[in-house]
């Protein structure tokens, strides 16, 4: 009789789950576990959308297992509890899916060796991405640094075997029969509800599949164009589900490849553009795995001593959506209220913080990490280092987003701005992209800048010039050394 533990982590689903499939197939009795990690949770605010999201997902899995006559063993402790649970349930092995963050790799190494001393095997599988670690390398056997080259190699290598489904659902009978223990309420873990229902992230089971089906039926066909406009909701909103594994990346890629094969022209191109976004995800995972220094340091080490400025007031204004630039402020309000921000706005707000205020990108990265429901170390770090020009395939330093022209181009009617800054609800769009230029006009709408909405905290033209001068000086000093 072979018994094993299955440890759910960032793969919170029963279907098409690689390690779960192997675990159920290779063992007669499987005990599923989830650990709320005290060490991680203790550093979070009491009202945390992510914790609430995880709590709902865990509850859903528990319900599904109860229907099968089994249960999910939920612990509140530390990752090392796995070893205790393995002993308590007298198992031969522990199964889980791989996690590529440096601290998780370290954690898993420690657990593997602790289990090894007890003669308990530890098996981990690729599930989060299509290609992991060093699967896609250059001809010189080096990891790719340039996204386009990585994408081309990824696409060339992709075969149907890479996105095969693991039919774990068919093996649910191999879960051990367990009496259901009640799911502890969120406050047992020291948290209160943060209201994820309003964040386009329903708590309903199968919400990820629902979103994906909707996206495939309509939005993906227009994605190439619509994805740029925050007011159109033209993206998939699947990032949080990919983050916590409530949908399988293989299913997504499988369906999109098939859909693309059946389409032609613009619709096909739109599908391909979306697939390329998913490849960015794999790209940043392999960067994090192969260059773990990026967690704390710039990818390009020449930026280690870049003279970032110290501007606590500017940082606070940025966090609170009080910069006086409506598009930036509306984006920060979206982040602060929903725990989500549109991709273009992530780039615009990051560029504003880094280039127009010369604030260390790591402060912005940390703020996003705290607020984003879809926070993923690899993509967040990649996005911030791209914006800061310190990353592997980053935009050049002189590329500085102009918040006014971005606003005119991507929110021309001010629909997004008005949604998140209701003070402007009745104001014509033409006054919204640079409101300080229309102070007299705004008074007709009862808005006095400095009282009802902030005056700009930086002057774009001056700030841009200053950033370029600092950068050029920094590079000159580097070269002369
Ligand atoms: C500064 C900055 C920080 C970011 N932080 C995160 C983060 O913490 N977590 C996160 O998932 N994404 C992050 N992104 C990438 C991107 O903004 C989000 O993935 C996207 O906005 C999520 O919305 P969606 O699911 O509707 O995306 P869609 O446009 O529908 O894209 C589909 C999926 O592709 C992946 N994807 C898309 N763009 C990127 C990208 N640039 N890098 C990596 N994966 C991508 C995501 O998994 C996304 O769900 C960041 C980007 C920037 C510029």
Coordinates of C-alpha atoms and ligand atoms in Angstrom, one line a residue:
X1 CA 0.0 0.0 0.0
X2 CA 1.6 3.3 -1.1
X3 CA 0.6 6.4 0.8
X4 CA 1.5 10.0 -0.1
X5 CA 0.9 13.6 0.8
X6 CA -0.1 16.0 -1.9
X7 CA 0.9 19.5 -1.0
X8 CA -1.2 22.3 -2.7
X9 CA 0.8 25.6 -3.1
X10 CA 0.3 27.9 -6.1
X11 CA -1.7 25.2 -8.0
X12 CA -5.1 25.5 -6.3
X13 CA -7.2 23.2 -8.5
X14 CA -8.0 19.5 -8.8
X15 CA -8.1 19.4 -12.6
X16 CA -5.2 19.1 -15.0
X17 CA -2.7 19.4 -12.1
X18 CA 0.6 17.7 -13.0
X19 CA 1.9 16.7 -9.6
X20 CA -1.5 15.8 -8.3
X21 CA -2.0 13.5 -11.3
X22 CA 1.3 11.7 -10.7
X23 CA 0.6 11.5 -7.0
X24 CA -2.9 10.0 -7.5
X25 CA -1.6 7.6 -10.2
X26 CA 1.4 6.3 -8.3
X27 CA -0.2 5.9 -4.9
X28 CA -3.2 4.0 -3.4
X29 CA -4.0 6.6 -0.7
X30 CA -3.4 10.3 -1.0
X31 CA -3.8 12.9 1.7
X32 CA -4.1 16.4 0.4
X33 CA -2.8 19.3 2.5
X34 CA -2.6 23.0 2.4
X35 CA -0.5 25.2 4.8
X36 CA -1.3 28.8 5.6
X37 CA 2.3 29.9 6.1
X38 CA 2.5 32.0 9.3
X39 CA 5.8 33.4 8.3
X40 CA 4.4 34.9 5.2
X41 CA 1.0 35.9 6.7
X42 CA 2.4 37.6 9.7
X43 CA 3.9 40.4 7.5
X44 CA 0.6 41.2 5.7
X45 CA -2.1 43.7 6.6
X46 CA -5.2 42.3 8.3
X47 CA -7.3 43.1 5.3
X48 CA -5.5 41.4 2.4
X49 CA -7.3 40.6 -0.8
X50 CA -4.8 37.9 -1.7
X51 CA -5.2 36.0 1.6
X52 CA -9.0 36.2 1.1
X53 CA -8.7 34.9 -2.5
X54 CA -6.5 31.9 -1.3
X55 CA -8.9 31.3 1.5
X56 CA -11.9 30.9 -0.9
X57 CA -9.8 28.7 -3.2
X58 CA -8.8 26.4 -0.4
X59 CA -12.4 26.3 0.8
X60 CA -13.5 25.3 -2.8
X61 CA -11.0 22.5 -2.9
X62 CA -12.1 21.3 0.5
X63 CA -15.7 21.2 -0.6
X64 CA -14.9 19.3 -3.8
X65 CA -12.9 16.8 -1.7
X66 CA -15.7 16.4 0.8
X67 CA -18.0 15.4 -2.0
X68 CA -15.5 12.6 -2.8
X69 CA -15.6 11.4 0.8
X70 CA -12.2 12.9 1.5
X71 CA -10.9 16.2 3.0
X72 CA -8.2 18.8 2.6
X73 CA -6.0 19.0 5.7
X74 CA -5.5 22.7 6.3
X75 CA -2.7 23.8 8.7
X76 CA -1.8 27.2 10.0
X77 CA 1.9 27.0 10.6
X78 CA 5.1 26.9 8.6
X79 CA 6.2 25.0 5.5
X80 CA 8.2 22.6 7.7
X81 CA 4.9 21.3 9.0
X82 CA 4.9 19.1 5.9
X83 CA 7.6 17.0 7.5
X84 CA 5.4 16.5 10.6
X85 CA 2.3 15.7 8.5
X86 CA 4.3 13.2 6.5
X87 CA 5.3 11.5 9.7
X88 CA 1.8 11.7 11.2
X89 CA 0.2 10.2 8.1
X90 CA 2.9 7.7 7.7
X91 CA 3.5 8.3 4.0
X92 CA 6.1 7.1 1.6
X93 CA 6.3 10.3 -0.4
X94 CA 5.4 14.0 -0.7
X95 CA 4.3 15.4 -4.1
X96 CA 4.0 19.0 -5.1
X97 CA 4.5 21.3 -8.1
X98 CA 7.6 23.3 -8.6
X99 CA 8.0 26.9 -7.4
X100 CA 10.7 29.0 -9.0
X101 CA 11.2 31.8 -6.5
X102 CA 14.6 31.6 -4.9
X103 CA 13.3 31.5 -1.3
X104 CA 10.8 28.7 -2.3
X105 CA 13.6 26.7 -4.0
X106 CA 15.6 27.0 -0.8
X107 CA 12.5 26.0 1.3
X108 CA 11.9 23.0 -0.9
X109 CA 15.6 21.9 -0.7
X110 CA 15.4 22.0 3.1
X111 CA 12.1 20.0 3.2
X112 CA 13.5 17.5 0.7
X113 CA 16.5 16.8 2.9
X114 CA 14.5 16.7 6.1
X115 CA 12.1 14.2 4.5
X116 CA 15.1 12.3 3.1
X117 CA 16.4 11.7 6.6
X118 CA 13.1 10.0 7.3
X119 CA 13.3 8.0 4.1
X120 CA 10.4 9.8 2.7
X121 CA 10.7 10.8 -1.0
X122 CA 10.0 14.4 -2.3
X123 CA 8.7 14.7 -5.9
X124 CA 8.1 18.0 -7.6
X125 CA 6.8 18.6 -11.1
X126 CA 6.6 21.4 -13.7
X127 CA 3.0 22.8 -13.7
X128 CA 3.1 26.6 -13.5
X129 CA 4.7 27.3 -16.9
X130 CA 5.0 25.7 -20.3
X131 CA 8.8 25.8 -20.3
X132 CA 10.8 26.2 -17.1
X133 CA 14.3 26.7 -15.7
X134 CA 16.8 25.9 -18.4
X135 CA 14.5 24.2 -20.9
X136 CA 14.9 27.0 -23.5
X137 CA 18.5 28.0 -24.0
X138 CA 20.6 29.8 -26.6
X139 CA 22.9 27.9 -28.9
X140 CA 25.6 28.7 -26.4
X141 CA 23.6 27.0 -23.7
X142 CA 22.9 30.3 -22.0
X143 CA 19.5 31.5 -20.8
X144 CA 17.9 34.1 -23.1
X145 CA 18.0 37.8 -22.0
X146 CA 16.1 39.1 -25.0
X147 CA 12.4 38.4 -25.0
X148 CA 11.9 38.3 -28.8
X149 CA 14.7 35.7 -29.2
X150 CA 13.2 33.7 -26.2
X151 CA 9.7 33.9 -27.7
X152 CA 11.0 32.6 -31.1
X153 CA 12.8 29.7 -29.5
X154 CA 9.7 29.0 -27.3
X155 CA 7.4 28.9 -30.3
X156 CA 9.8 26.7 -32.3
X157 CA 10.1 24.2 -29.5
X158 CA 6.4 24.1 -28.6
X159 CA 4.7 20.7 -29.4
X160 CA 1.4 19.4 -28.4
X161 CA 3.1 17.2 -25.7
X162 CA 4.0 20.4 -23.9
X163 CA 0.4 21.3 -23.3
X164 CA -1.2 17.9 -22.8
X165 CA -3.8 17.7 -20.1
X166 CA -3.1 15.6 -16.9
X167 CA -6.4 14.0 -16.1
X168 CA -6.1 14.2 -12.4
X169 CA -9.9 14.5 -12.0
X170 CA -10.3 10.9 -13.2
X171 CA -8.3 9.7 -10.2
X172 CA -10.0 11.4 -7.3
X173 CA -11.0 8.0 -5.9
X174 CA -7.4 7.6 -4.7
X175 CA -7.8 10.3 -2.1
X176 CA -7.8 8.8 1.3
X177 CA -11.3 8.7 3.0
X178 CA -11.2 11.4 5.7
X179 CA -13.8 12.8 7.9
X180 CA -14.4 16.5 6.9
X181 CA -13.1 19.0 9.4
X182 CA -14.8 22.4 9.3
X183 CA -12.9 25.1 7.4
X184 CA -11.7 27.7 9.8
X185 CA -13.0 31.2 9.2
X186 CA -10.7 33.9 7.9
X187 CA -10.4 35.6 11.3
X188 CA -8.9 32.4 12.7
X189 CA -5.9 33.3 10.6
X190 CA -6.0 36.9 11.9
X191 CA -7.6 38.4 8.8
X192 CA -10.9 40.2 8.0
X193 CA -12.7 40.2 4.6
X194 CA -11.2 42.6 2.1
X195 CA -14.0 42.4 -0.4
X196 CA -12.6 40.5 -3.4
X197 CA -16.0 40.3 -5.1
X198 CA -15.7 43.8 -6.3
X199 CA -12.3 43.1 -7.8
X200 CA -13.6 41.3 -10.9
X201 CA -12.4 38.2 -9.1
X202 CA -15.5 36.4 -8.2
X203 CA -15.2 33.9 -5.3
X204 CA -17.3 31.4 -7.3
X205 CA -15.8 28.0 -8.1
X206 CA -14.9 27.7 -11.8
X207 CA -14.6 31.5 -12.2
X208 CA -11.3 31.2 -14.0
X209 CA -12.9 28.8 -16.6
X210 CA -15.8 31.2 -17.0
X211 CA -13.5 34.2 -17.6
X212 CA -11.4 32.2 -20.1
X213 CA -14.5 31.0 -22.0
X214 CA -15.8 34.5 -22.2
X215 CA -12.4 35.8 -23.3
X216 CA -12.0 33.2 -26.0
X217 CA -15.5 33.8 -27.3
X218 CA -15.2 37.6 -27.8
X219 CA -12.3 39.6 -26.4
X220 CA -9.4 37.6 -27.7
X221 CA -10.4 38.3 -31.3
X222 CA -10.0 42.1 -30.7
X223 CA -7.2 41.8 -28.2
X224 CA -4.5 43.2 -30.4
X225 CA -6.2 46.6 -30.4
X226 CA -8.4 46.6 -27.3
X227 CA -5.7 45.6 -24.8
X228 CA -4.2 49.0 -25.0
X229 CA -7.3 50.9 -23.7
X230 CA -7.9 50.6 -19.9
X231 CA -11.6 51.6 -20.3
X232 CA -12.4 48.7 -22.7
X233 CA -11.6 45.8 -20.3
X234 CA -10.2 44.1 -23.4
X235 CA -7.8 41.8 -21.5
X236 CA -8.5 38.4 -19.9
X237 CA -8.1 39.3 -16.2
X238 CA -6.7 35.8 -15.8
X239 CA -3.5 36.9 -14.1
X240 CA -4.7 36.2 -10.6
X241 CA -5.9 32.8 -11.7
X242 CA -2.5 32.0 -13.3
X243 CA -0.8 33.3 -10.1
X244 CA -2.7 30.8 -7.9
X245 CA -3.1 28.1 -10.4
X246 CA -6.9 28.1 -10.4
X247 CA -6.6 27.5 -14.1
X248 CA -4.1 25.3 -15.9
X249 CA -1.6 27.1 -18.2
X250 CA -1.6 24.0 -20.4
X251 CA -5.3 24.3 -20.9
X252 CA -5.0 27.9 -21.8
X253 CA -2.2 27.4 -24.3
X254 CA -3.9 24.3 -25.8
X255 CA -7.1 26.2 -26.4
X256 CA -5.4 29.3 -27.8
X257 CA -3.2 27.3 -30.2
X258 CA -6.3 25.4 -31.5
X259 CA -8.3 28.6 -31.8
X260 CA -5.5 30.4 -33.6
X261 CA -5.2 27.4 -36.1
X262 CA -8.9 27.9 -36.9
X263 CA -8.6 31.6 -37.5
X264 CA -7.2 33.9 -40.2
X265 CA -6.2 37.5 -40.7
X266 CA -6.6 40.0 -37.8
X267 CA -8.4 37.6 -35.6
X268 CA -5.6 35.1 -35.8
X269 CA -3.1 37.8 -35.2
X270 CA -5.0 38.9 -32.1
X271 CA -4.8 35.4 -30.8
X272 CA -1.1 35.2 -31.4
X273 CA -0.5 38.6 -29.7
X274 CA -2.2 37.1 -26.6
X275 CA -0.1 34.0 -26.7
X276 CA 3.0 36.2 -26.8
X277 CA 1.8 37.8 -23.5
X278 CA 1.8 34.3 -21.9
X279 CA 5.3 33.8 -23.2
X280 CA 6.4 37.0 -21.3
X281 CA 5.3 35.1 -18.2
X282 CA 7.5 32.1 -18.9
X283 CA 10.3 34.5 -19.9
X284 CA 10.3 36.3 -16.6
X285 CA 10.1 33.0 -14.7
X286 CA 13.3 31.7 -16.4
X287 CA 15.0 35.1 -15.7
X288 CA 14.2 34.8 -12.0
X289 CA 15.3 31.2 -11.9
X290 CA 18.6 31.7 -13.7
X291 CA 19.4 35.2 -12.3
X292 CA 18.1 35.1 -8.7
X293 CA 20.1 38.3 -7.9
X294 CA 17.3 40.3 -9.6
X295 CA 15.2 39.8 -6.4
X296 CA 17.3 42.5 -4.7
X297 CA 19.6 43.9 -7.4
X298 CA 19.3 45.3 -10.9
X299 CA 19.6 42.6 -13.6
X300 CA 22.2 44.9 -15.2
X301 CA 24.8 45.2 -12.5
X302 CA 26.1 48.5 -13.8
X303 CA 23.0 50.1 -12.3
X304 CA 23.8 48.9 -8.7
X305 CA 25.0 52.3 -7.6
X306 CA 22.6 54.4 -9.6
X307 CA 21.9 57.5 -7.6
X308 CA 18.2 57.1 -7.0
X309 CA 16.7 60.2 -5.3
X310 CA 15.0 60.3 -1.9
X311 CA 11.5 61.7 -2.2
X312 CA 9.2 60.4 0.6
X313 CA 6.5 63.0 -0.1
X314 CA 6.5 62.2 -3.9
X315 CA 6.3 58.5 -3.1
X316 CA 3.4 59.0 -0.8
X317 CA 1.6 61.1 -3.4
X318 CA 2.2 58.5 -6.0
X319 CA 0.9 55.7 -3.7
X320 CA -2.3 57.6 -2.9
X321 CA -3.1 58.7 -6.4
X322 CA -2.3 62.4 -5.7
X323 CA 0.3 63.3 -8.3
X324 CA -2.0 65.8 -10.2
X325 CA -1.7 63.7 -13.4
X326 CA -5.2 62.2 -13.7
X327 CA -4.2 59.0 -15.7
X328 CA -1.5 58.2 -13.1
X329 CA -3.8 58.9 -10.2
X330 CA -6.8 57.0 -11.7
X331 CA -4.4 54.0 -12.2
X332 CA -3.3 54.1 -8.6
X333 CA -6.9 54.3 -7.5
X334 CA -7.6 51.2 -9.5
X335 CA -4.7 49.4 -7.8
X336 CA -5.7 50.6 -4.3
X337 CA -9.3 49.7 -4.7
X338 CA -9.3 46.6 -6.9
X339 CA -5.8 45.1 -6.4
X340 CA -5.5 45.2 -10.1
X341 CA -4.0 47.6 -12.6
X342 CA -4.2 47.5 -16.4
X343 CA -0.8 46.6 -18.0
X344 CA -0.3 49.9 -19.9
X345 CA -1.0 51.8 -16.7
X346 CA 1.5 49.6 -14.8
X347 CA 4.1 50.9 -17.3
X348 CA 2.9 54.5 -17.1
X349 CA 2.8 54.7 -13.3
X350 CA 6.2 52.9 -13.0
X351 CA 7.8 55.2 -15.5
X352 CA 6.4 58.2 -13.6
X353 CA 7.8 57.0 -10.3
X354 CA 11.2 56.0 -11.6
X355 CA 12.0 58.5 -14.3
X356 CA 10.1 61.6 -13.4
X357 CA 10.8 61.4 -9.7
X358 CA 14.0 59.3 -9.8
X359 CA 12.7 57.1 -7.0
X360 CA 14.3 53.7 -6.6
X361 CA 12.2 51.2 -8.7
X362 CA 12.3 48.8 -5.7
X363 CA 10.0 51.0 -3.7
X364 CA 7.4 50.9 -6.4
X365 CA 8.0 47.2 -6.9
X366 CA 7.3 46.6 -3.2
X367 CA 4.2 48.8 -3.3
X368 CA 2.8 46.8 -6.2
X369 CA 3.7 43.6 -4.4
X370 CA 1.7 44.7 -1.4
X371 CA -1.4 45.7 -3.4
X372 CA -1.6 43.5 -6.5
X373 CA -3.9 40.5 -6.3
X374 CA -1.9 38.9 -9.1
X375 CA 1.5 39.8 -7.6
X376 CA 4.1 37.4 -8.9
X377 CA 7.7 38.0 -8.0
X378 CA 8.9 37.1 -11.5
X379 CA 6.5 39.3 -13.6
X380 CA 6.5 42.2 -11.1
X381 CA 10.2 42.3 -10.8
X382 CA 10.5 41.9 -14.6
X383 CA 8.0 44.7 -15.2
X384 CA 9.7 47.1 -12.8
X385 CA 13.2 46.4 -14.0
X386 CA 11.9 46.9 -17.6
X387 CA 10.5 50.3 -16.6
X388 CA 13.6 51.2 -14.7
X389 CA 15.9 50.3 -17.7
X390 CA 17.9 48.1 -15.3
X391 CA 16.3 44.8 -16.6
X392 CA 17.4 42.2 -19.0
X393 CA 15.5 43.4 -22.1
X394 CA 14.5 46.7 -20.7
X395 CA 13.4 49.9 -22.5
X396 CA 16.3 52.3 -22.9
X397 CA 16.7 54.9 -20.2
X398 CA 15.8 57.8 -22.4
X399 CA 12.4 56.3 -23.1
X400 CA 10.2 58.1 -20.6
X401 CA 6.4 57.8 -20.8
X402 CA 4.7 61.2 -21.2
X403 CA 1.7 60.9 -18.9
X404 CA -0.3 63.6 -20.9
X405 CA 0.2 62.0 -24.3
X406 CA -0.4 58.5 -22.9
X407 CA -3.7 59.8 -21.4
X408 CA -4.7 61.4 -24.8
X409 CA -3.9 58.3 -26.7
X410 CA -5.2 55.5 -24.4
X411 CA -8.0 57.2 -22.5
X412 CA -9.1 59.9 -25.1
X413 CA -12.6 60.3 -23.7
X414 CA -11.4 60.2 -20.1
X415 CA -13.7 57.2 -19.4
X416 CA -11.2 55.4 -17.3
X417 CA -10.1 58.6 -15.5
X418 CA -13.7 59.5 -14.6
X419 CA -14.4 56.0 -13.3
X420 CA -11.6 56.2 -10.7
X421 CA -11.6 60.0 -10.1
X422 CA -15.3 60.9 -9.8
X423 CA -14.4 64.5 -9.1
X424 CA -14.0 64.8 -12.9
X425 CA -17.3 63.1 -13.7
X426 CA -18.9 66.1 -15.4
X427 CA -15.7 67.6 -16.9
X428 CA -15.2 67.4 -20.7
X429 CA -12.3 65.0 -21.6
X430 CA -10.2 67.7 -23.2
X431 CA -9.5 69.2 -19.8
X432 CA -8.5 65.9 -18.2
X433 CA -5.2 65.1 -19.7
X434 CA -3.4 68.1 -18.3
X435 CA -5.9 69.8 -16.0
X436 CA -3.5 72.5 -14.7
X437 CA -3.6 74.1 -18.1
X438 CA -7.4 74.6 -17.7
X439 CA -7.7 75.9 -14.2
X440 CA -10.2 78.7 -15.2
X441 CA -12.4 76.2 -17.2
X442 CA -12.3 73.7 -14.3
X443 CA -13.7 76.4 -11.9
X444 CA -16.9 76.3 -14.0
X445 CA -17.3 72.7 -12.9
X446 CA -16.7 73.6 -9.3
X447 CA -13.1 72.2 -9.3
X448 CA -10.3 74.2 -7.8
X449 CA -6.9 72.6 -8.3
X450 CA -5.0 72.4 -5.1
X451 CA -8.3 72.1 -3.2
X452 CA -10.4 69.5 -5.0
X453 CA -7.7 67.8 -7.0
X454 CA -3.9 68.2 -6.6
X455 CA -1.7 70.5 -8.7
X456 CA 1.0 68.4 -10.5
X457 CA 3.8 67.4 -8.1
X458 CA 6.3 67.4 -10.9
X459 CA 6.7 69.5 -14.1
X460 CA 7.0 66.8 -16.8
X461 CA 9.4 68.8 -19.1
X462 CA 11.7 69.7 -16.3
X463 CA 11.6 66.3 -14.7
X464 CA 12.4 64.5 -17.9
X465 CA 15.3 66.8 -18.6
X466 CA 16.7 66.3 -15.1
X467 CA 16.3 62.5 -15.3
X468 CA 18.2 62.4 -18.6
X469 CA 21.0 64.6 -17.2
X470 CA 21.4 62.4 -14.2
X471 CA 21.5 59.3 -16.3
X472 CA 24.0 60.7 -18.8
X473 CA 26.2 61.8 -16.0
X474 CA 26.0 58.4 -14.3
X475 CA 26.9 56.7 -17.6
X476 CA 29.8 59.1 -18.2
X477 CA 31.3 58.5 -14.8
X478 CA 30.9 54.7 -15.4
X479 CA 32.7 54.9 -18.7
X480 CA 35.6 57.0 -17.3
X481 CA 36.4 54.5 -14.5
Ligands
LIG1 C1 5.5 47.3 -13.5 C2 4.8 46.1 -13.9 C3 4.4 45.1 -12.9 C4 3.7 43.9 -13.2 N1 3.5 43.0 -12.2 C5 2.9 41.9 -12.5 C6 2.6 40.9 -11.5 O1 2.9 41.1 -10.3 N2 1.9 39.8 -11.8 C7 1.5 39.5 -13.1 O2 0.9 38.5 -13.4 N3 1.8 40.4 -14.1 C8 2.4 41.6 -13.8 N4 2.7 42.5 -14.8 C9 2.3 42.1 -16.2 C10 0.9 42.6 -16.7 O3 0.7 43.9 -16.4 C11 -0.2 41.7 -16.1 O4 0.1 40.3 -16.2 C12 -1.5 42.0 -16.8 O5 -1.9 43.3 -16.7 C13 -2.6 41.1 -16.1 O6 -3.9 41.4 -16.7 P1 -4.6 40.3 -17.6 O7 -4.6 39.0 -16.9 O8 -5.9 40.8 -18.0 O9 -3.6 40.2 -18.9 P2 -3.7 39.7 -20.4 O10 -3.4 40.9 -21.2 O11 -5.0 39.0 -20.6 O12 -2.5 38.7 -20.5 C14 -2.6 37.3 -20.3 C15 -1.6 36.8 -19.3 O13 -0.3 36.9 -19.8 C16 0.6 37.2 -18.7 N5 1.2 38.5 -19.0 C17 0.8 39.5 -19.7 N6 1.7 40.5 -19.7 C18 2.8 40.1 -19.0 C19 4.0 40.7 -18.7 N7 4.4 41.9 -19.2 N8 4.9 39.9 -18.0 C20 4.5 38.7 -17.5 N9 3.3 38.1 -17.8 C21 2.5 38.8 -18.5 C22 -0.2 37.3 -17.5 O14 -0.2 36.0 -16.8 C23 -1.6 37.6 -18.0 O15 -2.7 37.1 -17.1 C24 3.4 43.7 -14.5 C25 3.7 44.6 -15.5 C26 4.4 45.8 -15.2 C27 4.7 46.8 -16.3

